[in-house]
Amino acid sequence: MSGWLRLGYQSLLFSIREMRAVHTWRTWLFGWVARLLTQVTFFAMIGRFVADEGTMRFVLVGNLVALSCLESMIVVLTMANERRLGTLPLLAIAPTSHVPVYLGRGLHWLASGIASSLIGWSLLPPLLGVPLPWPEALVAAALIPVVGICCYCYGCFLAGLAVRYRSLQVIAVNIGYLPIMAFCGVNVPISFWPSWLQPLLHLFPLTNGLQAIRAVLAGGTWSDVVRHLVFEVLVGVGWLALATVSIKRVVTRGRADGTLEFGT
């Protein structure tokens, strides 16, 4: 366990350096984050146009929380790129596990997603004229990192598939993220969808966490909030376990068929 923690810490340091190579604080804040907040504003205004202020608030909250999921999905491209760079064979022959290294390769995108969500959470509701209730909004904001971490675990599972099949990396990002945006309560309530589909949606990250956040904002009971939050954490742990197995199988099968250097 101490070895995994040490490797995870080194991956975190590497992620910070990689993020600094991609963005300065100006390009991140005024380029990347501004672009994401513009996207959220667009969907919120659509909600106001087709319905009312309540729908606008519903869509705004959903899309702000979903930002943490959107950026977490970039771990798929980051991990798949490691195989293109040829680092997988080196990790496979190392005297320690490659799993924590790969699981930590997108931590900077996780942090960026959480930060983007929290910035939008603070700025957009009052700017768009739909302020969130206080102090419920502060409590709800504290749940956003939980949602982001669970979505990151889901992204790591998809990344394991993309590392194995490099041609699927862009497809994995889109197929992984778009169903969450469409079905998991971001823009329309889960109750909108057929009854047979609704239980399946709770297997995705963000679904239960977003319900917990909405329950806090609505002044719901703490038992409801905790129940949704526990389900969210369990779903995240499940996806993390699948991600660990998926990444291990990449090396196991690569050793067997000689495809460590190149994915199919």
XYZ file of N, CA and C in Angstrom, residues 62-230:
507
model
N -27.152 21.186 -13.154
C -26.699 19.940 -13.752
C -25.439 20.100 -14.587
N -25.389 21.147 -15.399
C -24.228 21.340 -16.264
C -22.998 21.812 -15.498
N -23.194 22.558 -14.426
C -22.053 22.964 -13.610
C -21.401 21.755 -12.951
N -22.214 20.863 -12.415
C -21.660 19.653 -11.804
C -21.031 18.760 -12.862
N -21.631 18.711 -14.044
C -21.129 17.845 -15.114
C -19.766 18.291 -15.638
N -19.364 19.519 -15.383
C -18.038 19.963 -15.828
C -16.936 19.101 -15.223
N -17.113 18.711 -13.965
C -16.100 17.868 -13.332
C -16.009 16.522 -14.027
N -17.132 16.027 -14.531
C -17.143 14.769 -15.278
C -16.508 14.948 -16.656
N -16.847 16.044 -17.322
C -16.325 16.304 -18.662
C -14.802 16.303 -18.668
N -14.194 17.030 -17.760
C -12.732 17.104 -17.755
C -12.101 15.807 -17.273
N -12.771 15.093 -16.385
C -12.227 13.818 -15.919
C -12.107 12.818 -17.064
N -12.991 12.930 -18.056
C -12.957 12.004 -19.189
C -11.694 12.166 -20.027
N -10.998 13.279 -19.900
C -9.781 13.493 -20.687
C -8.693 12.509 -20.282
N -8.839 11.865 -19.113
C -7.871 10.851 -18.706
C -7.798 9.731 -19.742
N -8.868 9.500 -20.491
C -8.858 8.472 -21.532
C -7.793 8.792 -22.575
N -7.774 10.027 -23.040
C -6.790 10.426 -24.051
C -5.387 10.453 -23.468
N -5.263 10.889 -22.227
C -3.941 10.978 -21.600
C -3.313 9.600 -21.450
N -4.086 8.638 -20.956
C -3.549 7.298 -20.756
C -3.282 6.597 -22.082
N -4.170 6.771 -23.058
C -3.954 6.144 -24.364
C -2.696 6.697 -25.024
N -2.411 7.965 -24.775
C -1.221 8.586 -25.356
C 0.055 7.985 -24.794
N -0.011 7.461 -23.558
C 1.175 6.832 -22.974
C 1.630 5.632 -23.795
N 0.686 4.897 -24.343
C 1.069 3.745 -25.159
C 1.706 4.196 -26.463
N 1.177 5.276 -27.017
C 1.758 5.801 -28.254
C 3.195 6.246 -28.029
N 3.474 6.765 -26.841
C 4.816 7.231 -26.517
C 5.778 6.100 -26.169
N 5.244 4.891 -26.010
C 6.109 3.743 -25.760
C 6.514 3.531 -24.329
N 5.793 4.103 -23.374
C 6.177 3.944 -21.961
C 5.605 2.678 -21.329
N 4.593 2.055 -21.953
C 3.972 0.877 -21.349
C 4.945 -0.282 -21.167
N 5.795 -0.622 -22.159
C 6.749 -1.717 -21.934
C 7.703 -1.428 -20.768
N 8.105 -0.183 -20.600
C 8.997 0.162 -19.493
C 8.303 -0.029 -18.152
N 7.027 0.340 -18.090
C 6.278 0.135 -16.855
C 6.061 -1.345 -16.583
N 5.886 -2.124 -17.642
C 5.616 -3.552 -17.484
C 6.807 -4.296 -16.897
N 8.036 -3.851 -17.187
C 9.223 -4.543 -16.681
C 9.742 -3.906 -15.400
N 9.103 -2.847 -14.933
C 9.527 -2.198 -13.694
C 9.256 -3.122 -12.505
N 10.025 -2.978 -11.410
C 9.849 -3.860 -10.247
C 8.622 -3.533 -9.404
N 7.834 -2.577 -9.816
C 6.626 -2.225 -9.089
C 5.431 -2.213 -10.040
N 4.245 -2.034 -9.500
C 3.035 -2.087 -10.320
C 2.893 -0.847 -11.184
N 2.402 -1.061 -12.398
C 2.130 0.051 -13.306
C 0.757 0.653 -13.070
N -0.091 -0.035 -12.305
C -1.474 0.394 -12.137
C -1.601 1.775 -11.483
N -0.959 2.028 -10.325
C -1.119 3.370 -9.733
C -0.571 4.483 -10.608
N 0.451 4.183 -11.419
C 0.987 5.196 -12.325
C -0.073 5.597 -13.339
N -0.717 4.602 -13.917
C -1.747 4.903 -14.917
C -2.979 5.542 -14.300
N -3.365 5.081 -13.121
C -4.533 5.673 -12.461
C -4.297 7.134 -12.101
N -3.047 7.510 -11.934
C -2.738 8.892 -11.584
C -2.426 9.794 -12.753
N -2.517 9.263 -13.989
C -2.079 10.046 -15.149
C -2.994 11.207 -15.496
N -4.232 11.189 -15.018
C -5.140 12.286 -15.351
C -5.571 13.103 -14.151
N -4.805 13.043 -13.072
C -5.218 13.753 -11.865
C -5.298 15.261 -12.085
N -4.485 15.783 -12.983
C -4.545 17.222 -13.232
C -5.854 17.609 -13.905
N -6.399 16.706 -14.734
C -7.693 17.006 -15.351
C -8.829 16.877 -14.344
N -8.682 15.957 -13.406
C -9.666 15.862 -12.324
C -9.683 17.146 -11.509
N -8.503 17.618 -11.130
C -8.422 18.857 -10.353
C -8.949 20.045 -11.142
N -8.627 20.081 -12.438
C -9.113 21.173 -13.279
C -10.629 21.149 -13.388
N -11.204 19.939 -13.517
C -12.656 19.827 -13.627
C -13.363 20.286 -12.362
N -12.836 19.886 -11.212
C -13.435 20.304 -9.940
C -13.338 21.816 -9.782
N -12.165 22.368 -10.121
C -11.990 23.817 -10.009
C -12.922 24.563 -10.958
N -13.074 24.059 -12.185
C -13.972 24.704 -13.148
C -15.406 24.700 -12.643
N -15.841 23.568 -12.090
C -17.195 23.473 -11.550
C -17.411 24.452 -10.411
N -16.440 24.550 -9.513
C -16.590 25.423 -8.351
C -16.559 26.896 -8.751
N -15.736 27.240 -9.741
C -15.718 28.623 -10.225
C -17.071 28.976 -10.834
N -17.578 28.090 -11.699
C -18.889 28.331 -12.289
C -19.991 28.355 -11.243
N -19.894 27.502 -10.238
C -20.868 27.457 -9.150
C -20.936 28.795 -8.419
N -19.795 29.449 -8.298
C -19.733 30.729 -7.585
C -20.191 31.900 -8.447
N -19.935 31.845 -9.761
C -20.141 33.006 -10.620
C -21.463 32.988 -11.392
N -21.806 31.874 -12.013
C -22.901 31.882 -12.980
C -24.298 32.060 -12.384
N -24.650 31.394 -11.288
C -26.025 31.592 -10.777
C -26.389 33.045 -10.517
N -25.584 33.831 -9.795
C -25.973 35.241 -9.633
C -25.905 36.045 -10.919
N -24.937 35.739 -11.795
C -24.822 36.478 -13.048
C -26.018 36.226 -13.960
N -26.575 35.027 -13.921
C -27.704 34.688 -14.779
C -29.045 34.951 -14.104
N -29.014 35.476 -12.908
C -30.255 35.843 -12.234
C -31.004 34.697 -11.599
N -30.309 33.586 -11.337
C -30.945 32.447 -10.656
C -30.060 32.023 -9.478
N -29.908 32.888 -8.482
C -29.031 32.563 -7.347
C -29.491 31.310 -6.623
N -28.537 30.557 -6.120
C -28.825 29.334 -5.387
C -29.062 29.654 -3.916
N -29.871 28.848 -3.229
C -30.174 29.125 -1.820
C -28.922 29.017 -0.942
N -28.873 29.866 0.037
C -27.726 29.914 0.952
C -28.198 29.541 2.353
N -27.468 28.734 3.121
C -26.124 28.185 2.875
C -26.130 26.826 2.176
N -27.295 26.398 1.675
C -27.365 25.093 1.009
C -26.392 24.990 -0.161
N -26.197 26.110 -0.866
C -25.287 26.094 -2.020
C -23.863 25.773 -1.599
N -23.456 26.244 -0.420
C -22.102 25.975 0.067
C -21.942 24.500 0.405
N -22.957 23.912 1.032
C -22.904 22.480 1.357
C -22.890 21.655 0.078
N -23.725 22.029 -0.890
C -23.787 21.293 -2.153
C -22.458 21.371 -2.905
N -21.808 22.520 -2.841
C -20.522 22.670 -3.529
C -19.477 21.704 -2.975
N -19.574 21.388 -1.686
C -18.612 20.472 -1.070
C -18.760 19.050 -1.605
N -19.888 18.744 -2.237
C -20.112 17.410 -2.797
C -19.576 17.267 -4.214
N -19.286 18.386 -4.865
C -18.807 18.328 -6.251
C -17.506 17.532 -6.378
N -16.514 17.689 -5.479
C -15.309 16.855 -5.615
C -15.590 15.362 -5.541
N -16.577 14.958 -4.750
C -16.927 13.535 -4.676
C -17.412 13.042 -6.045
N -18.270 13.834 -6.668
C -18.772 13.477 -7.996
C -17.621 13.414 -8.999
N -16.728 14.391 -8.939
C -15.601 14.415 -9.864
C -14.705 13.197 -9.721
N -14.426 12.786 -8.489
C -13.570 11.619 -8.256
C -14.223 10.354 -8.792
N -15.519 10.199 -8.557
C -16.227 9.011 -9.053
C -16.235 8.977 -10.581
N -16.429 10.124 -11.208
C -16.377 10.190 -12.671
C -14.978 9.880 -13.187
N -13.959 10.271 -12.438
C -12.578 9.972 -12.824
C -12.339 8.466 -12.814
N -12.880 7.776 -11.815
C -12.753 6.318 -11.758
C -13.400 5.671 -12.979
N -14.548 6.182 -13.370
C -15.236 5.715 -14.573
C -14.367 5.976 -15.812
N -13.774 7.157 -15.876
C -12.898 7.485 -16.989
C -11.678 6.579 -17.054
N -11.142 6.186 -15.892
C -9.992 5.283 -15.874
C -10.343 3.918 -16.448
N -11.575 3.463 -16.192
C -12.010 2.192 -16.786
C -12.042 2.305 -18.308
N -12.635 3.387 -18.811
C -12.672 3.584 -20.259
C -11.263 3.743 -20.823
N -10.385 4.368 -20.039
C -9.005 4.542 -20.491
C -8.299 3.205 -20.641
N -8.621 2.257 -19.741
C -8.028 0.931 -19.877
C -8.400 0.278 -21.201
N -9.640 0.489 -21.631
C -10.054 -0.034 -22.942
C -9.338 0.699 -24.066
N -9.177 2.013 -23.914
C -8.525 2.804 -24.961
C -7.040 2.478 -25.069
N -6.413 2.130 -23.957
C -5.010 1.732 -24.001
C -4.860 0.415 -24.762
N -5.803 -0.476 -24.552
C -5.767 -1.764 -25.247
C -6.087 -1.599 -26.730
N -7.119 -0.794 -27.026
C -7.553 -0.580 -28.410
C -7.437 0.906 -28.723
N -6.294 1.306 -29.213
C -6.009 2.733 -29.383
C -6.962 3.402 -30.357
N -7.473 2.669 -31.319
C -8.382 3.270 -32.296
C -9.704 3.690 -31.669
N -9.981 3.236 -30.440
C -11.246 3.546 -29.779
C -11.145 4.723 -28.813
N -9.984 5.369 -28.728
C -9.809 6.336 -27.655
C -10.775 7.518 -27.765
N -10.949 8.086 -28.943
C -11.878 9.211 -29.092
C -13.319 8.736 -28.923
N -13.610 7.555 -29.451
C -14.955 6.997 -29.295
C -15.256 6.745 -27.824
N -14.270 6.247 -27.080
C -14.470 5.962 -25.663
C -14.791 7.229 -24.883
N -14.124 8.328 -25.224
C -14.408 9.599 -24.546
C -15.852 10.022 -24.799
N -16.258 10.005 -26.062
C -17.591 10.490 -26.419
C -18.699 9.563 -25.911
N -18.498 8.251 -26.099
C -19.507 7.312 -25.630
C -19.582 7.323 -24.106
N -18.459 7.573 -23.463
C -18.461 7.615 -22.008
C -19.129 8.852 -21.443
N -18.967 9.990 -22.110
C -19.457 11.258 -21.557
C -20.862 11.614 -22.018
N -21.154 11.413 -23.292
C -22.441 11.859 -23.833
C -23.646 11.181 -23.181
N -23.618 9.853 -22.921
C -24.772 9.268 -22.216
C -25.002 9.871 -20.842
N -23.937 10.243 -20.152
C -24.088 10.876 -18.842
C -24.783 12.223 -18.988
N -24.370 12.991 -19.989
C -25.003 14.286 -20.228
C -26.468 14.126 -20.623
N -26.772 13.080 -21.385
C -28.117 12.933 -21.928
C -29.088 12.296 -20.945
N -28.623 11.299 -20.193
C -29.556 10.453 -19.450
C -29.488 10.579 -17.930
N -28.412 11.120 -17.395
C -28.159 11.004 -15.951
C -28.643 12.196 -15.131
N -29.617 12.927 -15.635
C -30.231 13.978 -14.844
C -29.587 15.341 -14.958
N -28.748 15.544 -15.973
C -28.082 16.834 -16.137
C -29.053 17.885 -16.676
N -29.731 17.545 -17.753
C -30.629 18.506 -18.405
C -32.115 18.189 -18.229
N -32.427 16.929 -18.018
C -33.813 16.527 -17.760
C -33.804 15.558 -16.592
N -34.883 15.509 -15.795
C -34.924 14.567 -14.669
C -34.844 13.123 -15.149
N -34.299 12.273 -14.311
C -34.228 10.854 -14.641
C -35.616 10.273 -14.854
N -36.600 10.809 -14.142
C -37.967 10.315 -14.271
C -38.548 10.521 -15.668
N -37.891 11.335 -16.482
C -38.341 11.559 -17.861
C -38.181 10.300 -18.704
N -37.209 9.462 -18.363
C -36.873 8.307 -19.187
C -37.735 7.099 -18.809
N -37.802 6.089 -19.682
C -38.625 4.896 -19.396
C -38.237 4.242 -18.072
N -39.199 3.638 -17.419
C -38.973 3.056 -16.099
C -37.937 1.936 -16.130
N -37.842 1.204 -17.255
C -36.863 0.119 -17.326
C -35.427 0.644 -17.416
N -35.265 1.887 -17.890
C -33.934 2.456 -18.052
C -33.423 3.109 -16.773
N -34.309 3.622 -15.964
C -33.912 4.405 -14.798
C -32.979 3.663 -13.842
N -33.224 2.395 -13.481
C -32.271 1.713 -12.585
C -30.871 1.609 -13.170
N -30.768 1.435 -14.481
C -29.450 1.329 -15.116
C -28.675 2.637 -15.003
N -29.371 3.759 -15.001
C -28.700 5.053 -14.951
C -27.984 5.272 -13.624
N -28.427 4.581 -12.587
C -27.771 4.719 -11.288
C -26.425 3.989 -11.236
N -26.102 3.238 -12.266
C -24.798 2.591 -12.341
C -23.738 3.521 -12.905
N -24.146 4.655 -13.456
C -23.202 5.643 -13.963
C -22.796 6.589 -12.831
N -21.566 7.080 -12.886
C -21.211 8.132 -11.940
C -21.988 9.407 -12.274
N -22.030 10.319 -11.356
C -22.730 11.606 -11.459
C -24.213 11.486 -11.150
N -24.883 10.377 -11.535
C -26.326 10.281 -11.324
C -26.700 10.476 -9.864
N -26.142 9.638 -9.000
C -26.495 9.699 -7.581
C -25.918 10.935 -6.905
N -24.704 11.323 -7.306
C -24.105 12.520 -6.723
C -24.879 13.777 -7.061
N -25.344 13.861 -8.300
C -26.144 15.016 -8.705
C -27.476 15.034 -7.968
N -28.055 13.867 -7.744
C -29.290 13.811 -6.969
C -29.057 14.278 -5.539
N -27.909 13.931 -4.962
C -27.574 14.395 -3.610
C -27.455 15.914 -3.570
N -26.806 16.480 -4.583
C -26.637 17.936 -4.649
C -27.983 18.628 -4.802
N -28.831 18.094 -5.657
C -30.162 18.693 -5.834
C -30.983 18.568 -4.555
N -30.828 17.462 -3.827
C -31.549 17.289 -2.575
C -31.105 18.322 -1.543
N -29.813 18.618 -1.501
C -29.309 19.645 -0.576
C -29.906 21.002 -0.932
N -29.886 21.351 -2.219
C -30.409 22.654 -2.646
C -31.912 22.778 -2.394
N -32.622 21.647 -2.469
C -34.065 21.669 -2.251
C -34.444 21.603 -0.780
N -33.445 21.544 0.094
C -33.733 21.452 1.520
C -34.231 20.089 1.934
N -33.801 19.045 1.221
C -34.230 17.685 1.535
C -33.636 17.182 2.834
N -34.119 16.034 3.267
C -33.633 15.448 4.513
C -32.207 14.925 4.331
N -31.471 14.899 5.436
C -30.102 14.426 5.369
C -30.038 12.935 5.049
N -31.076 12.203 5.420
C -31.089 10.778 5.090
C -31.111 10.569 3.575
N -31.864 11.390 2.859
C -31.887 11.300 1.402
C -30.538 11.680 0.804
N -29.957 12.748 1.335
C -28.662 13.209 0.821
C -27.588 12.146 1.032
N -27.538 11.605 2.238
C -26.518 10.587 2.548
C -26.735 9.332 1.710
N -27.979 8.946 1.516
C -28.265 7.755 0.714
C -27.758 7.923 -0.716
N -28.063 9.046 -1.334
C -27.574 9.285 -2.694
C -26.048 9.345 -2.727
N -25.465 9.964 -1.706
C -24.011 10.116 -1.684
C -23.318 8.771 -1.498
N -23.876 7.917 -0.655
C -23.298 6.582 -0.456
C -23.365 5.778 -1.746
